[in-house]
Amino acid sequence: MNLKIAHLGPPGTYAEQAAFFYVNWLQNNKDITPEKRFELCPYPTIAQSLQAIITAKANIAVVPVENSIEGSVNMTLDSLWQLDNLKIKLALVLPIQHTLVSRCTSLDNIKTVYSHPQALAQCQGWLAQFLPNVNLIASNSTTEALQRLEAEPTTAAISSSRAAQLYNLPILAEGINDYPENCTRFWVVSTEENNTIDCTHTSLAFSVPANVPGALVKALEVFAHLGINLSRIESRPTKRSLGEYLFYLDIEADVNAVIMKSALGELQNCTEILKIFGSYRVLPVG
């Protein structure tokens, strides 16, 4: 039986690179044997990648959650809250180096640049300096943008060098992201509870019973007085009413640790809905 891994497509995206790393990691840990094959399944959107797990079209999804330049990937956070029974198995930190891909022979001939909104934002300084007058148009992924270059000779796309090679397209400029240490954190997600014993982080989200003074503070004080560190906190609209928010937390502790069990017991008393997405390790890629 194939292990089906959903990711943002088409082939050549950074999400696919992260998925390949995950497969190699499984093979090195002998979680995939020669008898058990894997299949990468590209989807047009991040949300569809996660929905593929719910509908049993895939076993695993590898999805971006946070970039070091542009912050959180909202579609991933929203989908994790809206869909039930999704669990994080692992986090992967992938270095990101963007390239400008085009059949134009000169930057002067480029009129339009396509890419994923995150990639466009991560290269906005470079674009302002070298292509200040071009139209910037968002696409579903960095690789999807490459498909326009053949038919539109005055266009360019921001993508990875691997994707350019995969589609046999020329690279005009490399390393165009504004910050050289650019990286993206991906979550490996499934519907199964993580049984790894050396987890270092837990991710969860909650809503508060009412938008009143101190509602968020009460929840955060649970971790403060127990000495548990939060590595990230983020708010997202509940989509029910203007001014209502969900809060996403990354916590530096295993959900099975005694101190975390105590914290979660207290947290239940000051939240409306609490979703625990799971505990996991964080692995650097490359």
PDB file of N, CA and C in Angstrom, residues 218 220-228 262 266:
ATOM      1  N   LYS A 218      -5.882  35.735  31.148  1.00  0.00           N
ATOM      2  CA  LYS A 218      -6.136  34.567  31.995  1.00  0.00           C
ATOM      3  C   LYS A 218      -5.600  33.295  31.356  1.00  0.00           C
ATOM      4  N   LEU A 220      -3.149  33.059  29.045  1.00  0.00           N
ATOM      5  CA  LEU A 220      -1.695  33.083  28.955  1.00  0.00           C
ATOM      6  C   LEU A 220      -1.031  32.933  30.321  1.00  0.00           C
ATOM      7  N   GLU A 221      -1.687  33.403  31.368  1.00  0.00           N
ATOM      8  CA  GLU A 221      -1.116  33.274  32.708  1.00  0.00           C
ATOM      9  C   GLU A 221      -0.990  31.820  33.146  1.00  0.00           C
ATOM     10  N   VAL A 222      -1.817  30.953  32.561  1.00  0.00           N
ATOM     11  CA  VAL A 222      -1.710  29.522  32.857  1.00  0.00           C
ATOM     12  C   VAL A 222      -0.293  29.028  32.581  1.00  0.00           C
ATOM     13  N   PHE A 223       0.259  29.442  31.447  1.00  0.00           N
ATOM     14  CA  PHE A 223       1.606  28.999  31.073  1.00  0.00           C
ATOM     15  C   PHE A 223       2.678  29.783  31.828  1.00  0.00           C
ATOM     16  N   ALA A 224       2.420  31.062  32.074  1.00  0.00           N
ATOM     17  CA  ALA A 224       3.406  31.901  32.749  1.00  0.00           C
ATOM     18  C   ALA A 224       3.692  31.402  34.161  1.00  0.00           C
ATOM     19  N   HIS A 225       2.654  31.104  34.928  1.00  0.00           N
ATOM     20  CA  HIS A 225       2.909  30.732  36.320  1.00  0.00           C
ATOM     21  C   HIS A 225       3.454  29.309  36.457  1.00  0.00           C
ATOM     22  N   LEU A 226       3.325  28.512  35.394  1.00  0.00           N
ATOM     23  CA  LEU A 226       3.928  27.176  35.405  1.00  0.00           C
ATOM     24  C   LEU A 226       5.326  27.174  34.778  1.00  0.00           C
ATOM     25  N   GLY A 227       5.762  28.332  34.263  1.00  0.00           N
ATOM     26  CA  GLY A 227       7.096  28.446  33.683  1.00  0.00           C
ATOM     27  C   GLY A 227       7.241  27.752  32.342  1.00  0.00           C
ATOM     28  N   ILE A 228       6.146  27.706  31.567  1.00  0.00           N
ATOM     29  CA  ILE A 228       6.176  27.068  30.242  1.00  0.00           C
ATOM     30  C   ILE A 228       6.334  28.164  29.188  1.00  0.00           C
ATOM     31  N   SER A 262      -1.198  19.582  33.392  1.00  0.00           N
ATOM     32  CA  SER A 262      -1.724  20.503  34.387  1.00  0.00           C
ATOM     33  C   SER A 262      -2.164  21.820  33.734  1.00  0.00           C
ATOM     34  N   GLU A 266      -6.050  23.590  33.355  1.00  0.00           N
ATOM     35  CA  GLU A 266      -6.403  24.958  33.727  1.00  0.00           C
ATOM     36  C   GLU A 266      -6.929  25.746  32.526  1.00  0.00           C
TER      37      GLU A 266
END
